[in-house]
Coordinates of C-alpha atoms in Angstrom, one line a residue:
M1 CA 141.7 152.4 151.5
D2 CA 138.3 153.3 150.0
R3 CA 137.6 152.2 146.5
P4 CA 137.6 155.1 143.9
R5 CA 134.1 156.4 143.4
A6 CA 133.7 155.6 139.7
V7 CA 134.9 152.0 140.2
L8 CA 132.4 151.6 143.1
A9 CA 129.5 153.0 141.0
A10 CA 130.3 150.6 138.1
R11 CA 130.6 147.6 140.4
Q12 CA 127.3 148.4 142.2
A13 CA 125.5 148.8 138.8
V14 CA 126.8 145.4 137.6
R15 CA 126.1 143.7 141.0
G16 CA 122.4 144.5 140.6
A17 CA 122.2 142.8 137.2
L18 CA 123.9 139.5 138.1
E19 CA 121.2 136.8 138.3
S20 CA 122.5 134.1 136.0
R21 CA 125.1 131.3 136.5
T22 CA 126.9 132.2 133.3
V23 CA 127.3 135.9 132.3
L24 CA 128.6 137.0 128.9
V25 CA 129.9 140.5 128.5
A26 CA 130.0 142.1 125.0
C27 CA 133.2 144.1 124.9
S28 CA 134.4 146.3 122.0
G29 CA 137.4 147.7 123.9
G30 CA 135.7 151.1 124.2
S31 CA 135.5 152.7 127.7
D32 CA 131.9 151.7 128.4
S33 CA 132.1 148.0 127.6
L34 CA 135.7 147.7 129.0
A35 CA 134.4 149.1 132.3
L36 CA 131.6 146.6 132.1
A37 CA 134.1 143.7 131.8
L38 CA 136.2 145.0 134.6
A39 CA 133.2 145.4 136.9
L40 CA 131.9 141.9 136.0
S41 CA 135.4 140.5 136.8
A42 CA 135.4 142.2 140.1
E43 CA 131.9 141.1 141.1
A44 CA 131.8 137.5 139.6
Q45 CA 133.3 135.5 142.4
S46 CA 131.2 137.0 145.2
A47 CA 128.1 136.8 143.0
G48 CA 128.8 133.1 142.2
V49 CA 128.7 133.6 138.4
S50 CA 131.0 132.4 135.7
P51 CA 132.1 135.4 133.6
R52 CA 132.8 135.2 129.9
A53 CA 133.6 137.8 127.3
I54 CA 133.1 138.2 123.5
T55 CA 134.4 140.9 121.2
V56 CA 133.0 141.1 117.7
D57 CA 135.3 142.0 114.8
H58 CA 133.2 143.7 112.1
G59 CA 136.1 143.9 109.7
L60 CA 135.2 147.4 108.7
L61 CA 138.3 149.3 109.8
P62 CA 141.9 148.6 109.0
G63 CA 143.6 146.5 111.6
S64 CA 140.4 145.4 113.2
D65 CA 141.5 141.7 113.5
T66 CA 144.7 142.8 115.3
R67 CA 142.7 144.9 117.7
A68 CA 140.3 142.1 118.4
R69 CA 143.2 139.7 119.1
D70 CA 144.9 142.2 121.4
L71 CA 141.6 142.8 123.3
V72 CA 141.0 139.1 123.8
E73 CA 144.5 138.7 125.2
R74 CA 143.9 141.5 127.7
L75 CA 140.5 140.3 128.7
S76 CA 141.8 136.8 129.1
A77 CA 143.6 138.0 132.2
L78 CA 140.1 138.6 133.7
M79 CA 138.0 135.8 132.2
P80 CA 137.7 133.4 129.3
A81 CA 137.3 135.5 126.1
R82 CA 137.1 135.0 122.4
A83 CA 136.8 137.1 119.3
V84 CA 134.2 136.5 116.5
R85 CA 134.6 137.9 113.0
I86 CA 131.4 138.8 111.1
D87 CA 130.5 140.0 107.7
A88 CA 128.9 143.4 108.2
A89 CA 127.8 143.8 104.6
G90 CA 124.1 144.2 104.3
T91 CA 121.2 146.3 103.1
E92 CA 120.8 148.3 106.3
G93 CA 123.9 150.5 105.8
P94 CA 127.2 150.1 107.6
E95 CA 125.8 151.0 111.1
G96 CA 122.6 149.0 110.9
S97 CA 124.2 145.9 109.2
A98 CA 127.0 145.9 111.8
R99 CA 124.5 146.1 114.6
T100 CA 122.4 143.2 113.2
G101 CA 125.5 141.0 112.7
R102 CA 126.9 141.9 116.1
Y103 CA 123.7 140.9 118.0
A104 CA 123.5 137.7 116.0
A105 CA 127.1 136.7 116.9
I106 CA 126.6 137.6 120.6
A107 CA 123.3 135.6 120.7
D108 CA 125.1 132.5 119.2
E109 CA 127.9 132.8 121.8
A110 CA 125.3 133.1 124.6
R111 CA 123.6 129.9 123.4
R112 CA 126.9 128.1 123.0
L113 CA 127.6 128.8 126.7
G114 CA 124.3 127.2 127.6
G115 CA 121.3 128.5 129.3
P116 CA 121.6 130.8 127.2
A117 CA 124.0 133.0 129.2
L118 CA 122.9 136.4 130.4
V119 CA 124.4 139.1 128.1
L120 CA 125.7 142.3 129.6
L121 CA 125.6 145.4 127.3
G122 CA 127.5 148.5 128.0
H123 CA 125.0 151.2 127.0
T124 CA 125.2 154.3 129.1
M125 CA 123.1 157.3 130.0
D126 CA 124.7 159.1 127.1
D127 CA 123.4 156.4 124.7
Q128 CA 120.0 156.6 126.2
A129 CA 119.8 160.3 125.8
E130 CA 120.9 160.0 122.2
T131 CA 118.3 157.4 121.5
V132 CA 115.5 159.6 123.0
L133 CA 116.6 162.7 121.1
M134 CA 116.8 160.7 117.8
G135 CA 113.3 159.3 118.4
L136 CA 112.0 162.9 119.0
G137 CA 113.6 164.1 115.8
R138 CA 112.0 161.3 113.8
G139 CA 108.6 161.7 115.3
S140 CA 108.5 157.9 115.6
G141 CA 106.2 157.6 118.6
P142 CA 106.4 157.1 122.3
R143 CA 108.0 153.7 122.2
S144 CA 111.0 155.2 120.4
I145 CA 111.2 158.1 122.8
A146 CA 111.1 155.5 125.7
G147 CA 114.6 154.6 124.6
M148 CA 116.5 151.4 125.5
R149 CA 115.2 148.9 128.0
P150 CA 117.4 148.0 131.0
T151 CA 116.5 144.3 130.5
G152 CA 114.9 142.1 127.9
Y153 CA 115.9 139.7 125.1
L154 CA 118.5 140.5 122.5
P155 CA 117.1 141.9 119.2
G156 CA 116.1 139.1 116.9
T157 CA 115.8 136.6 119.7
T158 CA 113.2 135.4 122.2
D159 CA 115.6 133.3 124.3
V160 CA 118.8 135.3 125.0
P161 CA 118.4 137.6 128.0
F162 CA 120.3 140.8 128.3
A163 CA 120.9 143.6 130.9
R164 CA 122.2 147.1 130.5
P165 CA 123.6 147.9 134.0
F166 CA 125.1 151.3 133.0
L167 CA 122.0 153.2 131.8
N168 CA 122.2 155.5 134.9
L169 CA 126.0 156.1 134.5
T170 CA 127.6 158.5 132.1
R171 CA 130.4 157.8 129.6
S172 CA 132.7 160.1 131.5
E173 CA 132.1 158.2 134.7
L174 CA 133.0 154.9 133.1
R175 CA 136.1 156.4 131.6
Q176 CA 137.1 157.6 135.0
A177 CA 136.4 154.0 136.3
C178 CA 138.7 152.6 133.6
T179 CA 141.4 155.1 134.6
E180 CA 141.0 154.2 138.2
W181 CA 141.4 150.5 137.3
G182 CA 144.5 151.3 135.3
W183 CA 143.1 150.1 132.0
Q184 CA 143.3 152.1 128.7
W185 CA 140.3 152.0 126.3
W186 CA 140.1 152.3 122.6
D187 CA 138.2 155.2 120.9
D188 CA 136.5 153.9 117.8
P189 CA 136.7 156.6 115.1
S190 CA 133.4 155.3 113.7
N191 CA 131.7 156.8 116.7
S192 CA 132.8 160.3 115.9
S193 CA 130.9 162.7 113.6
E194 CA 134.2 163.2 111.8
G195 CA 134.7 159.5 111.5
P196 CA 135.0 157.4 108.3
W197 CA 131.4 156.3 108.0
R198 CA 129.1 158.7 106.2
T199 CA 125.4 158.8 105.3
A200 CA 124.2 158.7 101.7
D201 CA 124.2 162.5 101.6
G202 CA 127.8 162.6 102.8
G203 CA 127.0 163.8 106.3
P204 CA 128.0 162.2 109.6
L205 CA 126.1 159.2 110.9
R206 CA 123.0 160.5 112.7
R207 CA 123.8 159.1 116.1
S208 CA 127.3 160.5 115.9
A209 CA 125.9 163.9 114.9
V210 CA 123.5 163.8 117.8
R211 CA 126.3 162.8 120.2
D212 CA 128.9 165.4 119.1
R213 CA 126.6 168.3 118.1
A214 CA 123.0 168.2 119.0
L215 CA 123.3 167.1 122.7
P216 CA 126.0 169.6 123.6
E217 CA 124.1 172.4 121.8
L218 CA 120.9 171.5 123.5
S219 CA 122.6 171.4 126.9
R220 CA 124.1 174.9 126.2
A221 CA 120.8 176.3 125.1
L222 CA 119.0 175.0 128.2
G223 CA 121.8 175.9 130.6
Q224 CA 122.0 172.3 132.0
D225 CA 123.2 168.8 131.1
V226 CA 120.2 167.3 129.4
R227 CA 121.4 163.7 129.4
G228 CA 119.9 162.8 132.8
A229 CA 116.6 164.5 132.0
L230 CA 116.2 162.7 128.7
A231 CA 117.1 159.4 130.4
R232 CA 114.6 160.0 133.1
T233 CA 111.9 160.8 130.5
A234 CA 112.7 157.4 128.8
G235 CA 112.3 155.6 132.1
L236 CA 108.9 157.2 132.9
L237 CA 107.6 156.5 129.4
Q238 CA 108.7 152.9 129.6
E239 CA 106.6 152.4 132.7
D240 CA 103.5 154.0 131.2
L241 CA 103.9 152.2 127.9
D242 CA 104.4 148.8 129.6
C243 CA 101.1 149.4 131.5
L244 CA 99.3 150.2 128.2
D245 CA 100.8 147.2 126.5
D246 CA 99.7 144.9 129.3
L247 CA 96.2 146.2 129.2
A248 CA 96.1 145.8 125.4
H249 CA 97.4 142.3 125.6
T250 CA 94.6 141.3 127.9
A251 CA 92.0 143.1 125.8
L252 CA 93.3 141.4 122.6
G253 CA 92.5 138.0 124.1
E254 CA 89.0 139.1 124.9
A255 CA 88.4 140.6 121.5
L256 CA 89.6 137.6 119.5
D257 CA 87.2 135.1 118.1
G258 CA 89.6 132.6 116.5
E259 CA 91.5 134.7 113.9
V260 CA 89.1 137.7 113.8
L261 CA 88.6 140.8 115.9
L262 CA 85.1 141.4 117.2
L263 CA 84.1 145.0 116.8
A264 CA 81.9 145.0 119.9
S265 CA 84.9 144.2 122.0
L266 CA 87.1 146.8 120.3
R267 CA 84.8 149.8 120.5
P268 CA 84.7 150.4 124.3
H269 CA 88.4 150.8 124.5
H270 CA 90.3 154.1 124.5
R271 CA 92.1 154.6 121.2
A272 CA 95.5 154.2 122.9
I273 CA 94.5 150.6 123.8
R274 CA 92.5 149.9 120.7
T275 CA 95.3 150.8 118.3
R276 CA 97.7 148.5 120.3
I277 CA 95.2 145.7 120.0
I278 CA 95.0 146.2 116.2
R279 CA 98.7 146.4 115.8
S280 CA 99.3 143.2 117.7
W281 CA 96.6 141.5 115.7
L282 CA 97.9 142.7 112.3
L283 CA 101.4 141.4 113.2
A284 CA 99.9 138.0 114.2
Q285 CA 98.1 137.9 110.9
G286 CA 101.3 138.3 108.9
A287 CA 101.8 142.1 108.6
R288 CA 105.5 142.9 108.0
A289 CA 106.8 144.5 111.3
G290 CA 109.4 146.6 109.6
E291 CA 106.9 148.2 107.3
L292 CA 103.8 148.5 109.4
T293 CA 103.4 152.2 110.4
A294 CA 101.0 154.2 112.6
W295 CA 99.3 155.3 109.3
H296 CA 98.4 151.7 108.6
V297 CA 97.2 151.0 112.1
N298 CA 95.1 154.2 112.1
A299 CA 93.6 153.3 108.8
V300 CA 92.5 149.9 110.2
D301 CA 91.2 151.6 113.3
R302 CA 88.9 153.8 111.2
L303 CA 87.3 150.6 109.9
V304 CA 85.9 150.0 113.4
E305 CA 83.3 152.7 112.7
G306 CA 83.5 152.5 109.0
E307 CA 81.5 150.9 106.2
T308 CA 80.8 147.2 106.1
G309 CA 82.8 145.5 103.4
K310 CA 85.5 148.1 103.2
R311 CA 89.1 146.9 102.8
I312 CA 92.5 148.3 103.8
D313 CA 95.9 147.1 102.5
V314 CA 98.7 147.0 105.0
P315 CA 102.2 145.6 104.4
G316 CA 101.7 141.8 104.0
L317 CA 98.0 141.5 104.0
R318 CA 94.6 143.0 103.3
V319 CA 92.0 143.7 106.1
R320 CA 88.3 143.7 105.6
R321 CA 85.5 144.8 107.9
T322 CA 82.3 142.8 107.9
R323 CA 79.2 143.6 109.9
D324 CA 80.6 142.7 113.3
R325 CA 84.3 141.9 112.8
L326 CA 87.7 142.7 111.3
E327 CA 89.3 139.8 109.4
R328 CA 92.1 139.0 107.1
H329 CA 90.7 139.2 103.5
V330 CA 91.7 136.5 101.1
E331 CA 90.8 136.8 97.5

C-alpha cells in the first residue's frame, strides 16, 4: 500500500538533511516537531544515523513538567529521549528568554552526545513566512527579510550544526502527517494570539498576532495564500545576501592593514559591499552586536569621504578617521 502523501513528504524532507552519525531532534510535542521526530525515526536506520530526542521544559505553564515526562515516554518508543528543565527568566521577555535558554540547552545536549550531534529543528513554511513579514514590519533590513536559514549553527554557538528540513512544508501538512502516523500533538496555548503571554502594552505576542491575524488577512487581501511567496522571497534573498557577504569578506581581508581599514581599499567598492566591510570590522574591534545598527554603520561609512580627524561613537568603541585610514580611537 502506498504511504500517505504527508508522511512521504515529511520523510523525504528529513532524508535530505541526514548527514551526521548522531542526530538530535528538538521536540516540544507540537505538530511540527513531533512530525520531525516521527520522520527521523522512520529514516534513521536506512540512513545509518543514531536518532536522539530532547524536549525542553521552560517551566512557564502549569503542568509543563508532567507534559515533558509524558512526551519523553512517548518518544522513547522511537528513540532515546530526555527532558531538560530550564529557567526561562531573563531580560529578553518571556518569548526571547525562553528561546535563548532553549537553544542553550539543546546545544549542551548536542555536545554531550559527541560530535556535536546534528540538531534538527521543526520550523515550517508558516514560521518562515511569519519571520519575513515581521522583518518587513520592523524595517530591519534584507537579512531579516531573508528569514531563517535551512542550515547553520545554533544561535550562540559556532560548533553545533542544525538543519531545518521542513521550511518547504506547511504546518497543516505536518499535522496531516502526524494524523497519518496515528500520533496526537499538543497545541501550546502560548503560540496563540489569545494565549497567556502578553506584550508590555497588553497585546498579543507579535509573532502570534502575525500568525493568527496578519497572514490570514494578507492572504485574503491578495486573494492567495502568501506563505509560499514569502518563503520563496526569503530563499532568493538568502542567495543574494550570501553572495554579497562572501564578496565583502574577501574585500575586508584586502582592506585590512593590521587592525585598521585602508580608505584607498574601501572607496572603490559599491556601498552594499563597503558597509558590510565596515560592519564586520566594527564587530571585530569590539562593537556590541546587539546594539550596532545601520545608523552607526552609515555614520562610519560617511567618514570614508569625511574630514580627517573626525570621530564617530558606536556601541562599544569610538572610530576615528586619519588621512588614509579608519582606526579604533583610544583616548
